[in-house]
């Protein structure tokens, strides 16, 4: 018996096991993760295993083991030293999603520490770091000790992943991106949670997008991912909630880099705009859950009220400006955001018929934003801080032919034709108003997530 426990493992056997529908145990998962992080398993073998995992799915135990092994593959952050409860929010990616710029300072203003490690534009979705870097001087790449100093001083810090944090994810994610194995619930769960759990969080709020702009288009897949992430993070000791939120149209009225920051800061300044109300509401709901799970309110509803007070009273704005300054950013650009906005080319897109705006293919809209210059063609290429789209109509708005639908901001006029063609295909009109979609359609906490997963495994045992 001892002999089999210590029998050497060969990665080729783990590829074959997964290919044939088996489940890897903890020791086998540990070999995979260590081998990815230290480079001892070659990329072709890792890629073969990823494809087998994508096609066969990961069991709940495998997902949990993979998440924890990836979390432990590098350095970890310990916010306990700050003497505050640490909470974070993570979104599965969307178009116009700028809630991080609101929820991080709101939760910090309510007494929590928010160590937020964020990402760059991915596929059709924008990246929090790219948006922040449109502020002159803002440094997203801090060392762990600089990160801790900013958190101590301001309560919130939004940074990029350090090279030493979850190195296994960097390798596996890059391979998934190149081998068509991104859209797997188990792999997404392990990738996102390993990074969030390495932040040493006490509580986590997950914003799982559904609808035409989400990565997982099928609603059942989004639900499964939400439940899977809640159950996995809770099993690792982090209080977690997941909200299923609408991505059937861009969030708020802008999508791009600088223009998204300007919209978020407008709300932090207490201003209201009808087309930014969904952004304001979702930010308060997410922040309310952060405040509740972080122990600063009796319920998520009471947390919402505290969040609203921090927003309207200006304390969240003060945290945001302090954080930007602590990262080296020039806050004076917010004195006149419109004057700072200098796109290379601007073009208005007018409605081409009368009708209600009925459907938006938000993924196509996201690609239009990226191709205006807000995203990158190659990894590591710079992005245009001023590129993006401002929307003048939302789903359900009645428009007359010739009325402005959107304003496009591009790096130069050569970048306008493709995004305009994409928008013309993406936006549809109808004679009757479309059915409204709720901003938050479902909430998973530990108990509801576990029940959901039990039923899902019963009806589709391959999960
Ligand atoms: N974001 C991540 O960090 N990982 C994924 O797998 C998907 C989105």
PDB file of C-alpha atoms in Angstrom, residues 195-343:
ATOM      1  CA  UNK A 195      -5.774  34.880  -7.594  1.00  0.00           C
ATOM      2  CA  UNK A 196      -8.530  36.190  -5.324  1.00  0.00           C
ATOM      3  CA  UNK A 197      -7.737  33.706  -2.536  1.00  0.00           C
ATOM      4  CA  UNK A 198      -4.017  34.589  -2.773  1.00  0.00           C
ATOM      5  CA  UNK A 199      -5.070  38.117  -1.740  1.00  0.00           C
ATOM      6  CA  UNK A 200      -5.880  36.618   1.688  1.00  0.00           C
ATOM      7  CA  UNK A 201      -9.475  37.883   1.575  1.00  0.00           C
ATOM      8  CA  UNK A 202     -12.023  37.515   4.362  1.00  0.00           C
ATOM      9  CA  UNK A 203     -14.907  38.043   1.939  1.00  0.00           C
ATOM     10  CA  UNK A 204     -15.486  38.167  -1.798  1.00  0.00           C
ATOM     11  CA  UNK A 205     -18.337  39.439  -3.970  1.00  0.00           C
ATOM     12  CA  UNK A 206     -18.547  37.932  -7.457  1.00  0.00           C
ATOM     13  CA  UNK A 207     -20.306  39.710 -10.313  1.00  0.00           C
ATOM     14  CA  UNK A 208     -21.090  36.983 -12.843  1.00  0.00           C
ATOM     15  CA  UNK A 209     -22.297  38.464 -16.115  1.00  0.00           C
ATOM     16  CA  UNK A 210     -25.059  36.947 -18.219  1.00  0.00           C
ATOM     17  CA  UNK A 211     -26.430  37.986 -21.605  1.00  0.00           C
ATOM     18  CA  UNK A 212     -25.032  38.923 -24.995  1.00  0.00           C
ATOM     19  CA  UNK A 213     -21.814  40.486 -23.645  1.00  0.00           C
ATOM     20  CA  UNK A 214     -20.859  37.729 -21.168  1.00  0.00           C
ATOM     21  CA  UNK A 215     -18.046  35.235 -21.823  1.00  0.00           C
ATOM     22  CA  UNK A 216     -20.415  32.341 -21.072  1.00  0.00           C
ATOM     23  CA  UNK A 217     -23.455  33.148 -23.215  1.00  0.00           C
ATOM     24  CA  UNK A 218     -25.689  30.373 -21.939  1.00  0.00           C
ATOM     25  CA  UNK A 219     -27.504  31.408 -18.768  1.00  0.00           C
ATOM     26  CA  UNK A 220     -27.221  27.906 -17.257  1.00  0.00           C
ATOM     27  CA  UNK A 221     -23.436  28.040 -17.701  1.00  0.00           C
ATOM     28  CA  UNK A 222     -23.291  31.413 -15.909  1.00  0.00           C
ATOM     29  CA  UNK A 223     -25.407  30.019 -13.062  1.00  0.00           C
ATOM     30  CA  UNK A 224     -23.224  26.941 -12.781  1.00  0.00           C
ATOM     31  CA  UNK A 225     -20.051  29.062 -12.739  1.00  0.00           C
ATOM     32  CA  UNK A 226     -21.510  31.362 -10.070  1.00  0.00           C
ATOM     33  CA  UNK A 227     -22.525  28.444  -7.827  1.00  0.00           C
ATOM     34  CA  UNK A 228     -19.199  26.686  -8.413  1.00  0.00           C
ATOM     35  CA  UNK A 229     -17.174  29.748  -7.437  1.00  0.00           C
ATOM     36  CA  UNK A 230     -19.230  30.409  -4.307  1.00  0.00           C
ATOM     37  CA  UNK A 231     -18.961  26.789  -3.102  1.00  0.00           C
ATOM     38  CA  UNK A 232     -15.228  26.611  -3.908  1.00  0.00           C
ATOM     39  CA  UNK A 233     -14.322  29.909  -2.200  1.00  0.00           C
ATOM     40  CA  UNK A 234     -16.499  29.124   0.836  1.00  0.00           C
ATOM     41  CA  UNK A 235     -14.809  25.718   1.181  1.00  0.00           C
ATOM     42  CA  UNK A 236     -11.491  27.607   1.242  1.00  0.00           C
ATOM     43  CA  UNK A 237     -12.768  29.735   4.161  1.00  0.00           C
ATOM     44  CA  UNK A 238     -13.735  32.963   2.357  1.00  0.00           C
ATOM     45  CA  UNK A 239     -17.296  34.251   2.771  1.00  0.00           C
ATOM     46  CA  UNK A 240     -18.546  34.634  -0.780  1.00  0.00           C
ATOM     47  CA  UNK A 241     -21.631  35.709  -2.676  1.00  0.00           C
ATOM     48  CA  UNK A 242     -22.210  35.709  -6.428  1.00  0.00           C
ATOM     49  CA  UNK A 243     -24.717  37.924  -8.230  1.00  0.00           C
ATOM     50  CA  UNK A 244     -25.857  37.119 -11.756  1.00  0.00           C
ATOM     51  CA  UNK A 245     -25.979  40.506 -13.461  1.00  0.00           C
ATOM     52  CA  UNK A 246     -27.168  41.790 -16.800  1.00  0.00           C
ATOM     53  CA  UNK A 247     -24.769  42.183 -19.712  1.00  0.00           C
ATOM     54  CA  UNK A 248     -27.397  42.399 -22.464  1.00  0.00           C
ATOM     55  CA  UNK A 249     -26.159  45.966 -23.041  1.00  0.00           C
ATOM     56  CA  UNK A 250     -23.072  47.946 -21.959  1.00  0.00           C
ATOM     57  CA  UNK A 251     -23.088  49.040 -18.314  1.00  0.00           C
ATOM     58  CA  UNK A 252     -23.526  52.798 -17.974  1.00  0.00           C
ATOM     59  CA  UNK A 253     -23.170  55.166 -20.899  1.00  0.00           C
ATOM     60  CA  UNK A 254     -19.527  54.742 -21.890  1.00  0.00           C
ATOM     61  CA  UNK A 255     -17.144  51.974 -22.874  1.00  0.00           C
ATOM     62  CA  UNK A 256     -13.443  52.611 -23.372  1.00  0.00           C
ATOM     63  CA  UNK A 257     -10.625  53.718 -21.091  1.00  0.00           C
ATOM     64  CA  UNK A 258     -10.566  57.377 -19.974  1.00  0.00           C
ATOM     65  CA  UNK A 259     -14.277  57.930 -20.691  1.00  0.00           C
ATOM     66  CA  UNK A 260     -15.171  55.089 -18.292  1.00  0.00           C
ATOM     67  CA  UNK A 261     -13.084  56.628 -15.514  1.00  0.00           C
ATOM     68  CA  UNK A 262     -14.662  60.017 -16.154  1.00  0.00           C
ATOM     69  CA  UNK A 263     -18.151  58.462 -15.847  1.00  0.00           C
ATOM     70  CA  UNK A 264     -17.239  56.713 -12.590  1.00  0.00           C
ATOM     71  CA  UNK A 265     -15.736  59.888 -11.092  1.00  0.00           C
ATOM     72  CA  UNK A 266     -18.838  61.851 -12.064  1.00  0.00           C
ATOM     73  CA  UNK A 267     -20.852  59.434  -9.885  1.00  0.00           C
ATOM     74  CA  UNK A 268     -18.266  59.624  -7.086  1.00  0.00           C
ATOM     75  CA  UNK A 269     -18.756  63.431  -7.220  1.00  0.00           C
ATOM     76  CA  UNK A 270     -22.463  62.822  -6.495  1.00  0.00           C
ATOM     77  CA  UNK A 271     -23.694  63.711  -9.994  1.00  0.00           C
ATOM     78  CA  UNK A 272     -26.508  61.707 -11.594  1.00  0.00           C
ATOM     79  CA  UNK A 273     -27.183  60.932 -15.247  1.00  0.00           C
ATOM     80  CA  UNK A 274     -30.165  58.800 -16.374  1.00  0.00           C
ATOM     81  CA  UNK A 275     -27.951  56.625 -18.610  1.00  0.00           C
ATOM     82  CA  UNK A 276     -25.530  55.922 -15.724  1.00  0.00           C
ATOM     83  CA  UNK A 277     -28.213  54.809 -13.266  1.00  0.00           C
ATOM     84  CA  UNK A 278     -27.647  51.078 -13.899  1.00  0.00           C
ATOM     85  CA  UNK A 279     -23.948  51.546 -13.126  1.00  0.00           C
ATOM     86  CA  UNK A 280     -24.721  53.480  -9.942  1.00  0.00           C
ATOM     87  CA  UNK A 281     -27.304  50.933  -8.779  1.00  0.00           C
ATOM     88  CA  UNK A 282     -25.138  47.873  -9.482  1.00  0.00           C
ATOM     89  CA  UNK A 283     -22.149  49.494  -7.749  1.00  0.00           C
ATOM     90  CA  UNK A 284     -24.232  50.196  -4.633  1.00  0.00           C
ATOM     91  CA  UNK A 285     -25.606  46.633  -4.597  1.00  0.00           C
ATOM     92  CA  UNK A 286     -22.123  45.097  -4.966  1.00  0.00           C
ATOM     93  CA  UNK A 287     -20.618  47.467  -2.388  1.00  0.00           C
ATOM     94  CA  UNK A 288     -23.568  46.736  -0.051  1.00  0.00           C
ATOM     95  CA  UNK A 289     -22.695  43.035  -0.129  1.00  0.00           C
ATOM     96  CA  UNK A 290     -18.995  43.800   0.448  1.00  0.00           C
ATOM     97  CA  UNK A 291     -19.878  45.939   3.471  1.00  0.00           C
ATOM     98  CA  UNK A 292     -22.237  43.258   4.840  1.00  0.00           C
ATOM     99  CA  UNK A 293     -19.894  40.303   4.298  1.00  0.00           C
ATOM    100  CA  UNK A 294     -17.070  42.417   5.741  1.00  0.00           C
ATOM    101  CA  UNK A 295     -19.059  42.769   8.972  1.00  0.00           C
ATOM    102  CA  UNK A 296     -19.764  46.511   8.691  1.00  0.00           C
ATOM    103  CA  UNK A 297     -23.555  46.168   8.245  1.00  0.00           C
ATOM    104  CA  UNK A 298     -26.339  43.871   9.504  1.00  0.00           C
ATOM    105  CA  UNK A 299     -27.557  42.959   6.023  1.00  0.00           C
ATOM    106  CA  UNK A 300     -26.747  43.592   2.371  1.00  0.00           C
ATOM    107  CA  UNK A 301     -29.611  46.129   2.314  1.00  0.00           C
ATOM    108  CA  UNK A 302     -28.089  48.017   5.263  1.00  0.00           C
ATOM    109  CA  UNK A 303     -24.740  47.778   3.454  1.00  0.00           C
ATOM    110  CA  UNK A 304     -26.407  49.365   0.407  1.00  0.00           C
ATOM    111  CA  UNK A 305     -27.514  52.314   2.559  1.00  0.00           C
ATOM    112  CA  UNK A 306     -23.979  52.778   3.959  1.00  0.00           C
ATOM    113  CA  UNK A 307     -22.614  52.588   0.414  1.00  0.00           C
ATOM    114  CA  UNK A 308     -25.084  55.251  -0.756  1.00  0.00           C
ATOM    115  CA  UNK A 309     -24.024  57.519   2.116  1.00  0.00           C
ATOM    116  CA  UNK A 310     -20.329  57.077   1.245  1.00  0.00           C
ATOM    117  CA  UNK A 311     -21.131  57.931  -2.376  1.00  0.00           C
ATOM    118  CA  UNK A 312     -23.314  60.966  -1.788  1.00  0.00           C
ATOM    119  CA  UNK A 313     -21.299  62.284   1.174  1.00  0.00           C
ATOM    120  CA  UNK A 314     -18.008  62.411  -0.766  1.00  0.00           C
ATOM    121  CA  UNK A 315     -15.986  60.006   1.436  1.00  0.00           C
ATOM    122  CA  UNK A 316     -15.647  57.487  -1.409  1.00  0.00           C
ATOM    123  CA  UNK A 317     -14.393  60.239  -3.738  1.00  0.00           C
ATOM    124  CA  UNK A 318     -11.734  61.224  -1.188  1.00  0.00           C
ATOM    125  CA  UNK A 319     -10.552  57.583  -0.967  1.00  0.00           C
ATOM    126  CA  UNK A 320     -10.440  57.334  -4.774  1.00  0.00           C
ATOM    127  CA  UNK A 321      -8.345  60.497  -5.162  1.00  0.00           C
ATOM    128  CA  UNK A 322      -6.030  59.451  -2.313  1.00  0.00           C
ATOM    129  CA  UNK A 323      -5.544  56.043  -3.985  1.00  0.00           C
ATOM    130  CA  UNK A 324      -4.809  57.604  -7.396  1.00  0.00           C
ATOM    131  CA  UNK A 325      -2.260  59.992  -5.836  1.00  0.00           C
ATOM    132  CA  UNK A 326      -0.636  57.158  -3.838  1.00  0.00           C
ATOM    133  CA  UNK A 327      -0.178  55.239  -7.119  1.00  0.00           C
ATOM    134  CA  UNK A 328       1.580  58.270  -8.640  1.00  0.00           C
ATOM    135  CA  UNK A 329      -1.471  59.400 -10.664  1.00  0.00           C
ATOM    136  CA  UNK A 330      -2.201  63.032 -11.488  1.00  0.00           C
ATOM    137  CA  UNK A 331      -5.618  63.765  -9.936  1.00  0.00           C
ATOM    138  CA  UNK A 332      -5.727  67.239 -11.513  1.00  0.00           C
ATOM    139  CA  UNK A 333      -6.975  65.620 -14.760  1.00  0.00           C
ATOM    140  CA  UNK A 334     -10.318  65.118 -13.007  1.00  0.00           C
ATOM    141  CA  UNK A 335     -10.726  68.909 -12.591  1.00  0.00           C
ATOM    142  CA  UNK A 336     -11.895  69.002 -16.189  1.00  0.00           C
ATOM    143  CA  UNK A 337     -12.315  65.463 -17.571  1.00  0.00           C
ATOM    144  CA  UNK A 338     -13.752  66.726 -20.885  1.00  0.00           C
ATOM    145  CA  UNK A 339     -10.695  68.929 -21.535  1.00  0.00           C
ATOM    146  CA  UNK A 340      -8.345  65.983 -20.865  1.00  0.00           C
ATOM    147  CA  UNK A 341     -10.223  63.805 -23.387  1.00  0.00           C
ATOM    148  CA  UNK A 342      -8.331  64.107 -26.700  1.00  0.00           C
ATOM    149  CA  UNK A 343      -9.345  61.361 -29.139  1.00  0.00           C
TER     150      UNK A 343
END
